[in-house]
CSV table of C-alpha atoms in Angstrom, one decimal:
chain,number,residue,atom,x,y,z
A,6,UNK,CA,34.9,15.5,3.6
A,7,UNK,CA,32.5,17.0,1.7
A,8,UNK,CA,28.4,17.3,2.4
A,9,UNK,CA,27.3,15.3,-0.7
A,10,UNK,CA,30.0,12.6,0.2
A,11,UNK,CA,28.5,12.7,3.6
A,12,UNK,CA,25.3,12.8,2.8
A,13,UNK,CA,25.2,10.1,0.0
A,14,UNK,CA,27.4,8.0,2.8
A,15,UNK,CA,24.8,8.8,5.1
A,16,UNK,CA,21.7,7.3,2.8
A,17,UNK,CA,23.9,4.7,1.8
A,18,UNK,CA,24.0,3.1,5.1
A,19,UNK,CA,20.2,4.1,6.0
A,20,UNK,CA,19.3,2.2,2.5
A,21,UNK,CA,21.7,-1.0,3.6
A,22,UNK,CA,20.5,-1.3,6.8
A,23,UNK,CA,16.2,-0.8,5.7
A,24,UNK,CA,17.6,-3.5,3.0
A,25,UNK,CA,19.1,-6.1,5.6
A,26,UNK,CA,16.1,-5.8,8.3
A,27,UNK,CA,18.6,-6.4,10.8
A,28,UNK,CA,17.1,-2.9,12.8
A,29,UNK,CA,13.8,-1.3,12.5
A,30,UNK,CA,13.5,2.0,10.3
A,31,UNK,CA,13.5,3.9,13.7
A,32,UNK,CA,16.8,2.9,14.1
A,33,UNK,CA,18.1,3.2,10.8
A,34,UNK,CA,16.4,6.7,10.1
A,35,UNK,CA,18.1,8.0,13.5
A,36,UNK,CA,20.9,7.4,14.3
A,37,UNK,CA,23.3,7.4,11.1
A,38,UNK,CA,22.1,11.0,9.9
A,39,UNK,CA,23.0,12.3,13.5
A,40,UNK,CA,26.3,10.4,13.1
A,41,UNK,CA,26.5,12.2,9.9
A,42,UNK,CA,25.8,15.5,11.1
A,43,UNK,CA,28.2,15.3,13.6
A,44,UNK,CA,30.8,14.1,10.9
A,45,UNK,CA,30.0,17.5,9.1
A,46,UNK,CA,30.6,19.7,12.1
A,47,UNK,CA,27.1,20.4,13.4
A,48,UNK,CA,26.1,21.0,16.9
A,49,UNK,CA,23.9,19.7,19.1
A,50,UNK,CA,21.6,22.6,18.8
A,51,UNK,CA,22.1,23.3,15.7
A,52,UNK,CA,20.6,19.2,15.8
A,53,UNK,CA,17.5,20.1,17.7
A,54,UNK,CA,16.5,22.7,15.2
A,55,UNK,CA,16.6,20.3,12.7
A,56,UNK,CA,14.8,18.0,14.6
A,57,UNK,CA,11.9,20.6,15.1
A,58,UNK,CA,12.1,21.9,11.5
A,59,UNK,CA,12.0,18.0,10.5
A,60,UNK,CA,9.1,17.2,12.8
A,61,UNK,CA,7.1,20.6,11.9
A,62,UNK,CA,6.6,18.9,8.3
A,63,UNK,CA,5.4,15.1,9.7
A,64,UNK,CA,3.7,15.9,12.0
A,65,UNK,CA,0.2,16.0,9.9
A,66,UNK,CA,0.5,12.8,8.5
A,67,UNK,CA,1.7,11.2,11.7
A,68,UNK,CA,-1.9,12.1,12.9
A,69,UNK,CA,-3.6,11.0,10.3
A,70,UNK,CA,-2.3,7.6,10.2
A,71,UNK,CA,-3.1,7.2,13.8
A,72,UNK,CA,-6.6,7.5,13.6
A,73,UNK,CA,-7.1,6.3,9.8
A,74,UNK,CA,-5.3,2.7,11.5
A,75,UNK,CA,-7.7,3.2,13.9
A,76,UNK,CA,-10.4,3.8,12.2
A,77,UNK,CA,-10.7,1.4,9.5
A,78,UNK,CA,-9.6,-1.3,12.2
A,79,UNK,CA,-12.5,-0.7,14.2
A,80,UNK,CA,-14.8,-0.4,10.6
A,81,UNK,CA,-13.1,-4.1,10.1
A,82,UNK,CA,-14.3,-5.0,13.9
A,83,UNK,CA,-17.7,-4.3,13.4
A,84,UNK,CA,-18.1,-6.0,10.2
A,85,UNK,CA,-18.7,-3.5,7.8
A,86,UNK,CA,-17.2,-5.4,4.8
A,87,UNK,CA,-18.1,-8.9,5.8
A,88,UNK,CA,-21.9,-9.3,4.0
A,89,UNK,CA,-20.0,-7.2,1.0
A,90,UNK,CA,-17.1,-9.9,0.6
A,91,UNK,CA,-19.9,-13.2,1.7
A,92,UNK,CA,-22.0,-12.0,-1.2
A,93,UNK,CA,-19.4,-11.6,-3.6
A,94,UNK,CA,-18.1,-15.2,-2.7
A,95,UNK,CA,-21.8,-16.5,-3.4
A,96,UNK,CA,-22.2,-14.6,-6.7
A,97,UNK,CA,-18.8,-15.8,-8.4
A,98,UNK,CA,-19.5,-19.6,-6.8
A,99,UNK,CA,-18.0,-21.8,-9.8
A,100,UNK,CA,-17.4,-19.3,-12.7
A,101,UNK,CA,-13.8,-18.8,-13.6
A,102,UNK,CA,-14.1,-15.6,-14.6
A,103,UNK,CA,-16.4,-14.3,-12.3
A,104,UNK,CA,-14.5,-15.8,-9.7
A,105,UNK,CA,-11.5,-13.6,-10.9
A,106,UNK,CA,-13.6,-10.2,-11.1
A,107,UNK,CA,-14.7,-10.8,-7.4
A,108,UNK,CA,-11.2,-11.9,-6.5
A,109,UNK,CA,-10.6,-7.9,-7.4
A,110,UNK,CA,-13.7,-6.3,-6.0
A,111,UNK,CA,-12.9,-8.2,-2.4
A,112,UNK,CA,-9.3,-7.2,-2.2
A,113,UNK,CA,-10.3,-3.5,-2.9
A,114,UNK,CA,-12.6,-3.8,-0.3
A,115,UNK,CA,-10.3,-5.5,2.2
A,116,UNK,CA,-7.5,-3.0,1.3
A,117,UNK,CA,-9.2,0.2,2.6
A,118,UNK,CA,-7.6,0.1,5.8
A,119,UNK,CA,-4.5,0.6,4.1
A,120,UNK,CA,-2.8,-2.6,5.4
A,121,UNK,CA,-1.7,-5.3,3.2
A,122,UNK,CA,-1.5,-7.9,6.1
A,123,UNK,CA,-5.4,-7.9,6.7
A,124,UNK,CA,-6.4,-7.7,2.9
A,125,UNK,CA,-4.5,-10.7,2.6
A,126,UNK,CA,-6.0,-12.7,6.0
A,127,UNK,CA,-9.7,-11.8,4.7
A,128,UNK,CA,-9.2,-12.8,1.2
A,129,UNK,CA,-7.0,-16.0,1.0
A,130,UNK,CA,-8.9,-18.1,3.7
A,131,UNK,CA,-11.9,-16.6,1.7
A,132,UNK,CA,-10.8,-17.8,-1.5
A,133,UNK,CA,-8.5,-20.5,-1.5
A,134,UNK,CA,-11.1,-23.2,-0.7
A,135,UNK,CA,-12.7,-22.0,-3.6
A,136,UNK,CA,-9.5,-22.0,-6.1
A,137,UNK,CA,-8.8,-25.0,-5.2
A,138,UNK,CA,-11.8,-26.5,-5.6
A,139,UNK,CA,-12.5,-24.8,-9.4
A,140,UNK,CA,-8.2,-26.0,-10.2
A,141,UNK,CA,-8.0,-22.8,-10.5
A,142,UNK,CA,-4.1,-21.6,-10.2
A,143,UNK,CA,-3.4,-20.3,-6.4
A,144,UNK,CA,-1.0,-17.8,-7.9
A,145,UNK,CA,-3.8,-16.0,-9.6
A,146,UNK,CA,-5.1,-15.7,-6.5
A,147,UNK,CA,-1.9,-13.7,-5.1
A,148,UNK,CA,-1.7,-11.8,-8.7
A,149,UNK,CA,-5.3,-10.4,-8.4
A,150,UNK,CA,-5.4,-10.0,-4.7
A,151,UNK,CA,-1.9,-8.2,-4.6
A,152,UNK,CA,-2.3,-5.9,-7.5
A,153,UNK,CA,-5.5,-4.7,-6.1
A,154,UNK,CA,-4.1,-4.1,-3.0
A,155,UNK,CA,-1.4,-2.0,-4.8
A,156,UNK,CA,-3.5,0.2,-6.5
A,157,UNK,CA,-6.0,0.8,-3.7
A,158,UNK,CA,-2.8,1.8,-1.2
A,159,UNK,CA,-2.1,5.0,-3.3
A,160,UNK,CA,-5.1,5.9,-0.8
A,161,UNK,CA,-3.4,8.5,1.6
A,162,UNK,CA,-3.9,6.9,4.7
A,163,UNK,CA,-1.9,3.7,3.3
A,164,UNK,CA,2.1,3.9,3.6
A,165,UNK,CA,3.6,5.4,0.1
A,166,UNK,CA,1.8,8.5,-0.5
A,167,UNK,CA,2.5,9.2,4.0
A,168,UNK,CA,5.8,8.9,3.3
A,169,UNK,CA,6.5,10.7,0.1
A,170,UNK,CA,4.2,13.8,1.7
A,171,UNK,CA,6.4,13.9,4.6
A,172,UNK,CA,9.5,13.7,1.9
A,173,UNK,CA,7.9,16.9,0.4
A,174,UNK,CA,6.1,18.7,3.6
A,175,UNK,CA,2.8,18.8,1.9
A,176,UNK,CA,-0.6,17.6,3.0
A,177,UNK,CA,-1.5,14.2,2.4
A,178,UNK,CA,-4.5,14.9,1.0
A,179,UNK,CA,-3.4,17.2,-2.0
A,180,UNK,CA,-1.1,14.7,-2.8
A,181,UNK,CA,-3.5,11.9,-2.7
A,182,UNK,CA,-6.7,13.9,-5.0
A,183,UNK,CA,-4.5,14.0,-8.5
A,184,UNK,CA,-4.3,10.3,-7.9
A,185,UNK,CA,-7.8,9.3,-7.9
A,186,UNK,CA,-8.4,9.3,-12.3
A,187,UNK,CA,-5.4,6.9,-11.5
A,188,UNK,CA,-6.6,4.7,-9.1
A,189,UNK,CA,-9.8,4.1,-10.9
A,190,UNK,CA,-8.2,3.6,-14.5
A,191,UNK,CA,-6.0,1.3,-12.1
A,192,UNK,CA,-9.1,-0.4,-10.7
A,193,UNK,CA,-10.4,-0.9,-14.2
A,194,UNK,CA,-7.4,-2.2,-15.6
A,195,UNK,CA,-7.1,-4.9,-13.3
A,196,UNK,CA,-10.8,-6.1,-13.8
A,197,UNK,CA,-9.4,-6.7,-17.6
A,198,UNK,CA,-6.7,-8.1,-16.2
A,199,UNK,CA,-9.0,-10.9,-14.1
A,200,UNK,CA,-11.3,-11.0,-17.2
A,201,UNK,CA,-8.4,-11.9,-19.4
A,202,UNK,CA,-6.6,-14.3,-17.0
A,203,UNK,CA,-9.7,-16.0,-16.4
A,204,UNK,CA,-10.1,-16.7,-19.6
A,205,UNK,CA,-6.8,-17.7,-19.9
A,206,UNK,CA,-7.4,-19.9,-16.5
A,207,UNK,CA,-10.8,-21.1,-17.7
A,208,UNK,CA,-8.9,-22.5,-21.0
A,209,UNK,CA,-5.5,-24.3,-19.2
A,210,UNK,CA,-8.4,-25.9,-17.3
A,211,UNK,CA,-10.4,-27.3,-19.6
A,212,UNK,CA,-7.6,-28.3,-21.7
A,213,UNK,CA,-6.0,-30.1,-18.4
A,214,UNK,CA,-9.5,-31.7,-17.4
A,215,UNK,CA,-11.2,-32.2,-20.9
A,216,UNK,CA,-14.2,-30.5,-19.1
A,217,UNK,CA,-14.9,-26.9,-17.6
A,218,UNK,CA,-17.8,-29.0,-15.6
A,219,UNK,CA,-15.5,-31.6,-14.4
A,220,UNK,CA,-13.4,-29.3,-12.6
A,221,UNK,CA,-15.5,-26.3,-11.7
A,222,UNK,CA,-18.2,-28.6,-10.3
A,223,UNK,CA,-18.8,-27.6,-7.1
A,224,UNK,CA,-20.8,-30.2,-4.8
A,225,UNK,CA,-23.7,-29.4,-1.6
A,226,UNK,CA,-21.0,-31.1,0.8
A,227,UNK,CA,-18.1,-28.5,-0.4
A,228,UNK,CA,-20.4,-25.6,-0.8
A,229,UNK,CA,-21.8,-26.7,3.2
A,230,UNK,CA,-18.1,-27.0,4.2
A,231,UNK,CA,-17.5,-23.6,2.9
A,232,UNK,CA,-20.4,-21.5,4.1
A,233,UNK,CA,-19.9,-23.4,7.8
A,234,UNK,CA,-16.4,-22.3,8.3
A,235,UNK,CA,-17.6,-18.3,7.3
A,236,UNK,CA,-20.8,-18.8,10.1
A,237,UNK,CA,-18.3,-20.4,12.6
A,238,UNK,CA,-16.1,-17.1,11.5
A,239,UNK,CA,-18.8,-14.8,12.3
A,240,UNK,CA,-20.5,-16.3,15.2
A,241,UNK,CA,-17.0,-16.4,16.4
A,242,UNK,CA,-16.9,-12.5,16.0
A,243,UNK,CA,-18.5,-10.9,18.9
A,244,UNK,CA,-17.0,-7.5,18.2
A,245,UNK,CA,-19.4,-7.5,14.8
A,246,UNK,CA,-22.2,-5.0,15.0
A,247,UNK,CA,-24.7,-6.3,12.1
A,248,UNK,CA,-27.7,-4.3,13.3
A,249,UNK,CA,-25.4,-1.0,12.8
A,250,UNK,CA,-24.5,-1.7,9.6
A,251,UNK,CA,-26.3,0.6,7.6
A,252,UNK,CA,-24.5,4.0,10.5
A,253,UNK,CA,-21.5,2.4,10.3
A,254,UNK,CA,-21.3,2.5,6.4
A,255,UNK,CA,-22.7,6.1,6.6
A,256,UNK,CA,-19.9,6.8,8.7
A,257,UNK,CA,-17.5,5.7,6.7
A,258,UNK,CA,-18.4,7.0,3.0
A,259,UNK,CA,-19.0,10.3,5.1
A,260,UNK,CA,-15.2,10.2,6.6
A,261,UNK,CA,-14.0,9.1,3.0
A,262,UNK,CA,-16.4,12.0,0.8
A,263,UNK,CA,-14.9,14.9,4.1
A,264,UNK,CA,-11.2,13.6,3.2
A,265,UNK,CA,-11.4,13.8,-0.5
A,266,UNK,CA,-13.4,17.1,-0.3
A,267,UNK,CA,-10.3,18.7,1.7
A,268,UNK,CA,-12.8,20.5,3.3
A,269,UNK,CA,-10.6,19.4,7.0
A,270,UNK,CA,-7.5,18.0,6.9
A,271,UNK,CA,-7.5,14.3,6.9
A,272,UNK,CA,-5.8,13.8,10.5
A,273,UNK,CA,-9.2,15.6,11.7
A,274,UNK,CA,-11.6,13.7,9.6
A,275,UNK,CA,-10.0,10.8,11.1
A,276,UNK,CA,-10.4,11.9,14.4
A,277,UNK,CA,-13.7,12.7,13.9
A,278,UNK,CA,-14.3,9.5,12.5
A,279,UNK,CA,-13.1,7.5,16.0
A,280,UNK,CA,-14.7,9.7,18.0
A,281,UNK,CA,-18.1,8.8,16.5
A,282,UNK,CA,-17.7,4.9,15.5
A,283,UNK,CA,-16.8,4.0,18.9
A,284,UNK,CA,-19.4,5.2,21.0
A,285,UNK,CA,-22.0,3.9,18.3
A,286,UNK,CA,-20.6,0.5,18.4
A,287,UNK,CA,-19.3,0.5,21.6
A,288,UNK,CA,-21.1,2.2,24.3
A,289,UNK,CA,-19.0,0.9,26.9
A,290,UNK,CA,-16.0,2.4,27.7
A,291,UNK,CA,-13.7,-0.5,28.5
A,292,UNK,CA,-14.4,-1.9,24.9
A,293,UNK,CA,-13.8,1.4,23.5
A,294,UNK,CA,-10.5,1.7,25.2
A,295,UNK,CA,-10.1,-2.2,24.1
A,296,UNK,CA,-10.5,-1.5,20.2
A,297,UNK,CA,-7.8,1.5,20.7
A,298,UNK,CA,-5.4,-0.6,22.6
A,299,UNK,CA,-6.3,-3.3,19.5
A,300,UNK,CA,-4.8,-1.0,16.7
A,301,UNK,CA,-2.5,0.8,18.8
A,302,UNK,CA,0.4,-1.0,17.9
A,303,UNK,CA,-0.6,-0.8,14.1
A,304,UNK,CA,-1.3,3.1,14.6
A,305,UNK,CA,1.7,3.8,16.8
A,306,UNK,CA,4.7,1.4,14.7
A,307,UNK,CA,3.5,3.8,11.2
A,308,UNK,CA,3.2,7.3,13.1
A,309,UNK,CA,6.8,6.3,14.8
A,310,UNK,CA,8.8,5.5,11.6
A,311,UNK,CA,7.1,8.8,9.9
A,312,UNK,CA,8.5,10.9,12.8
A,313,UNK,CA,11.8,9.3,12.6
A,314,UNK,CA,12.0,10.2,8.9
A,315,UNK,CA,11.1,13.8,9.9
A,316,UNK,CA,14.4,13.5,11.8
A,317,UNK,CA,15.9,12.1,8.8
A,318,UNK,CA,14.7,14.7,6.4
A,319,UNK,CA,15.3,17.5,8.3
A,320,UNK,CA,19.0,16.9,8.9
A,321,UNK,CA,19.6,15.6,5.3
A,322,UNK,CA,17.8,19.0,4.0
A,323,UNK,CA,18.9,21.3,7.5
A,324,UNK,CA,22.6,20.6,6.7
A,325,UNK,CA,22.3,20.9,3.2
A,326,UNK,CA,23.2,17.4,2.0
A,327,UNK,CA,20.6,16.8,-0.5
A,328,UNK,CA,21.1,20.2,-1.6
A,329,UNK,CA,25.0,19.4,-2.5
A,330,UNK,CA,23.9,15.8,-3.5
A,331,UNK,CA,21.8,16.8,-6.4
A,332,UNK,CA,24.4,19.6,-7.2
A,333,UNK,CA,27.0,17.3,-7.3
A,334,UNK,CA,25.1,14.9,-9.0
A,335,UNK,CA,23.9,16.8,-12.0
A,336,UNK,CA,27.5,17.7,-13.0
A,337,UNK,CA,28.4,13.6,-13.6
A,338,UNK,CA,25.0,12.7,-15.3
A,339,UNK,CA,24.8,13.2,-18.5
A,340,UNK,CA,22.9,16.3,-19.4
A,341,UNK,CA,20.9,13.8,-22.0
A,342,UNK,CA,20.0,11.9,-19.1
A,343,UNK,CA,19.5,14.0,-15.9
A,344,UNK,CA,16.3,15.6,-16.9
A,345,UNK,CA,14.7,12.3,-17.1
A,346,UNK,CA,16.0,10.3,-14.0
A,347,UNK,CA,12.4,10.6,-13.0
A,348,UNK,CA,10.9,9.0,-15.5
A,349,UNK,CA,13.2,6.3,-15.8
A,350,UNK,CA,13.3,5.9,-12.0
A,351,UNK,CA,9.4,5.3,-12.3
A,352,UNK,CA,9.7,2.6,-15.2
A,353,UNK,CA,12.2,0.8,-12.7
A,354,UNK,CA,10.1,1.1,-10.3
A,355,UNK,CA,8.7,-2.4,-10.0
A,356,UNK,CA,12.4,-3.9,-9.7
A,357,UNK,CA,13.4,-1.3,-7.4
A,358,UNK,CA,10.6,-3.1,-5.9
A,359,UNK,CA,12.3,-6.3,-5.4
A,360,UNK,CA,15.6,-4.2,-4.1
A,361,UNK,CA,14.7,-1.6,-1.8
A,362,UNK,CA,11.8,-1.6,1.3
A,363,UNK,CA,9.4,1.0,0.6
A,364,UNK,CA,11.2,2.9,3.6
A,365,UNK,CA,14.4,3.0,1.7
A,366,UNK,CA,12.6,3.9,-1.6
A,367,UNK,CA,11.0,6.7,-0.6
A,368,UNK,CA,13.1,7.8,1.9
A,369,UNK,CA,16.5,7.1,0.8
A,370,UNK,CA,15.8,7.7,-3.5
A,371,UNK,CA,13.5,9.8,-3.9
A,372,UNK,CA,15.0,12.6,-1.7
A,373,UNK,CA,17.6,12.5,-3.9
A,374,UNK,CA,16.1,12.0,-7.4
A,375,UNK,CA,13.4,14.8,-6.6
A,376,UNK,CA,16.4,17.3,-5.6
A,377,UNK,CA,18.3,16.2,-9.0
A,378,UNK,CA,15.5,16.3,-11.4
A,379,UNK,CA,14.5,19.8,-9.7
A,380,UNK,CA,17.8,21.2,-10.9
A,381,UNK,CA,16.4,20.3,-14.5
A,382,UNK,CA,12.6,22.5,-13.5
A,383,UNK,CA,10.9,18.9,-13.1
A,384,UNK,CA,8.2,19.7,-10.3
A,385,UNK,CA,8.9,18.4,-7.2
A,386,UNK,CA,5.3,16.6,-7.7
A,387,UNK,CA,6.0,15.3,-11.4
A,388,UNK,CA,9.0,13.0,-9.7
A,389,UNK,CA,6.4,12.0,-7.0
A,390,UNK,CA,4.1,10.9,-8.9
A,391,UNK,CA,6.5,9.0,-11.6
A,392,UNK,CA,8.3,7.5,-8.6
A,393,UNK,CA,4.9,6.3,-7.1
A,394,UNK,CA,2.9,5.3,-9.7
A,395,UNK,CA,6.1,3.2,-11.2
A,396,UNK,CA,6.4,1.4,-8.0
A,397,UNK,CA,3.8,1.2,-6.1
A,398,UNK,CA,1.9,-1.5,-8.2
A,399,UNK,CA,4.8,-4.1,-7.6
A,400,UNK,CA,4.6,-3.2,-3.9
A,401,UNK,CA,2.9,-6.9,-3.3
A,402,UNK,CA,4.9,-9.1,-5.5
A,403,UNK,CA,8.9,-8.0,-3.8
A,404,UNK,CA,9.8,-10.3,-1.1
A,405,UNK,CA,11.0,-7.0,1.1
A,406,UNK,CA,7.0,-6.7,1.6
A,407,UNK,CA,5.8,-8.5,4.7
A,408,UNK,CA,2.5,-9.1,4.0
A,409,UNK,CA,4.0,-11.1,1.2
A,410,UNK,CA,5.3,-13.9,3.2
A,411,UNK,CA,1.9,-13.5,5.6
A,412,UNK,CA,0.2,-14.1,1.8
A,413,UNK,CA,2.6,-17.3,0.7
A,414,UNK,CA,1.9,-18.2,3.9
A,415,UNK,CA,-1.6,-18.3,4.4
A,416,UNK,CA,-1.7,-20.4,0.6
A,417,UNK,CA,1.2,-22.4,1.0
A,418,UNK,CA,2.9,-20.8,-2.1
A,419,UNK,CA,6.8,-20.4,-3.0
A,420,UNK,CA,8.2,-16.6,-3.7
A,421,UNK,CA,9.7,-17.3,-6.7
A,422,UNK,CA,7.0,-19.2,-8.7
A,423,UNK,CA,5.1,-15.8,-6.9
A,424,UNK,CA,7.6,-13.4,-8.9
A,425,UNK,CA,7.4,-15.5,-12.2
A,426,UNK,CA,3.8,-15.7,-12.6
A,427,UNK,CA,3.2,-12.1,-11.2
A,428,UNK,CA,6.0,-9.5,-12.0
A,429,UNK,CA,5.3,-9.6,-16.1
A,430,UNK,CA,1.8,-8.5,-15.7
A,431,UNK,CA,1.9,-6.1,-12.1
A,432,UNK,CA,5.2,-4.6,-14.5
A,433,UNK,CA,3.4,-3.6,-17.7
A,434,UNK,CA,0.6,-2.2,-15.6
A,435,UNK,CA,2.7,0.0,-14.2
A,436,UNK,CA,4.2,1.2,-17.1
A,437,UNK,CA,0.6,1.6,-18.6
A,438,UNK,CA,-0.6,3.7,-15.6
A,439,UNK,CA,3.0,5.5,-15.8
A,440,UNK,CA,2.4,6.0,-19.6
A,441,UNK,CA,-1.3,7.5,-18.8
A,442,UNK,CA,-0.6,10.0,-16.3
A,443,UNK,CA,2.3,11.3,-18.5
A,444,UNK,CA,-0.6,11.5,-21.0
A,445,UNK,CA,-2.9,13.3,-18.8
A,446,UNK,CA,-0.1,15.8,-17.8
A,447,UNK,CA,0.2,14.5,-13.8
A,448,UNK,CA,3.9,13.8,-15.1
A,449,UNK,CA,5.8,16.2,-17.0
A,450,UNK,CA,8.5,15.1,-19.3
């Protein structure tokens, strides 16, 4: 049996068993490309040097998502963002559109820790009293809070650009900084976005209720209702530090400025980071070792699938599988096609979306489409950055996404009326960001 038959056998089965969620991505990025090493006549220590050479290139951004998790749990703990997202609430009080612009400005706040699950549990209870009581559409809601979400997790610490780093044995951080013009076009984009939805909101409204007061009307008992369940919230939190607000926020634009500098690399700044918030905040050592065992499981379940990956990569790329994949492959694509698979990869990246976890996606295709399209001279970077821009932005509308369900959830919402009001718009922006950065030369064609 040949190695690309192998090898395409043995990301076949990775992808199906990521796609079922029958076993965690440990188990399906370990054991079926040891299986398939052993099919190809390997050895076992010809296995353990790929497992070293494998590990060797992870390694960096296994650290750095350690004590980023840990990090921007414990900034979470202390409060940092709570009098941000409380005056943002106040401000938009019973304006459609302003309503939708803060909608934006909260979930890019909530999503700097780089978890979907938590942006979604501080903005939906946050909101959805407030939706509700304007008539606004919940599914605007998930729409604004999602795709802001998805554009703030190209930030390195967040899952895509960990994984496609370890993919190409680069730091995190170089990936990450060609990004940023993207992020913030992103960030703009979807502020027209809430401007033109809420307009759009604000008219189905008043043509529903024959009155924008009528329905955006907002009485002293709601408003009271509101504001007590956010003091019961925060009196609730004893783990908030309000008096260090002001250090803690130093701390963390300081952390963030050292990491986009790549003055250290990012594992360090991290580390750094922890080492100073939690004697600040927490001068006792018991609750210091409490807030680690807190985000431990976060910290430790991202670092572990990362390092199983390294397994996966460096037998896929020590047995030279991916190498006789691509090989193999460019000989039956057409040669009017080949050059381009990234590019069209990245315009299909939202449905891939709804097809593929982002494990499998960036683990099981785009080994394979960067090794094709590098047969063609395509940079190994262009066919990141296509693959990750096309996707990434439709990362919070595929029901593969967790956080998704903890979203419809939380609101009471259905997936599919999710997809249909969502997918059009989080699409096109993709393929408008995907269109830009070919523009600004961050994707060659």
């Amino acid at each position: 049996m040949s190695l690309s038959v192998i090898g395409f056998l043995t990301i076949l089965v990775i992808v199906a068993l990521l796609i079922s969620g029958k076993v965690t991505p440990i188990v399906a990025m370990v054991i079926p490309p040891i299986i398939g090493a052993f099919i190809a006549g390997f050895t076992f220590s010809e296995l353990g040097t790929f497992f070293d050479d494998g590990i060797a290139t992870v390694i960096s951004v296994a650290v750095m998502f350690i004590f980023a998790i840990i990090f921007f749990g414990i900034m979470q703990d202390v409060g940092l963002f709570d009098p941000i997202i409380s005056k943002m609430v106040a401000w938009s009080r019973g304006n459609v559109i302003l309503v939708s612009i803060a909608t934006v400005l909260i979930a890019t706040i909530a999503q700097l820790d780089g978890s979907g699950a938590s942006t979604f549990l501080i903005t939906i209870p946050a909101l959805l009293p407030l939706y509700k009581r304007l008539k606004m559409n919940p599914y605007l809601l998930l729409l604004l809070v999602g795709g802001s979400a998805a554009i703030m997790n190209m930030l390195p610490w967040a899952g895509p650009l960990g994984r496609t780093a370890s993919v190409l044995g680069m730091d995190v951080t170089e990936l990450w900084q060609p990004l940023i013009p993207i992020q913030v076009i992103g960030m703009v984009l979807m502020l027209v976005l809430a401007v033109l939805l809420g307009m759009r909101e604000q008219r189905r409204i008043i043509k529903k209720y024959g009155s924008l007061e009528l329905a955006a009307t907002i009485d002293m008992t709601a408003d009271d209702a509101i504001n007590d369940e956010q003091d019961t919230a925060e009196d609730a939190n004893s783990l908030a530090r309000p008096k260090l607000l002001w250090i803690n926020a130093i701390l963390a634009i300081t952390i963030i400025a050292l990491l986009m500098s790549g003055i250290i690399p990012a594992g360090l700044a991290f580390m750094i980071g922890v080492a100073i918030a939690l004697p600040i905040n927490y001068p006792n050592t018991k609750d210091q070792m409490d807030r680690i065992r807190a985000h431990a499981p976060s910290a430790l379940t991202m670092a572990s699938i990362i390092l199983a990956a390294g397994l996966f990569l460096g037998i896929l790329n020590g047995t030279g599988m991916l190498n006789a994949i691509a090989t193999d492959a460019v000989n039956i694509l057409p040669a009017s096609v080949a050059p381009y698979l990234h590019i069209i990869i990245g315009i299909l990246g939202v449905p891939f979306d709804l097809l593929l976890s982002t494990d499998a996606y960036y683990f099981g295709l785009f080994p394979v489409a960067e090794q094709i399209a590098a047969t063609y001279g395509v940079p190994s970077l262009s066919t990141a950055y296509a693959m990750i821009i096309g996707n990434i932005v439709g990362t919070f509308v595929s029901p593969l996404a967790p956080a998704v369900w903890l979203a419809l959830g939380l609101s009471g919402l259905e997936m599919g009326k999710h997809l249909r009001y969502s997918l059009f718009w989080l699409w096109g922006l993709a393929l408008v960001l995907l269109f830009i950065a070919v523009l600004m030369g961050l994707i060659q064609v």
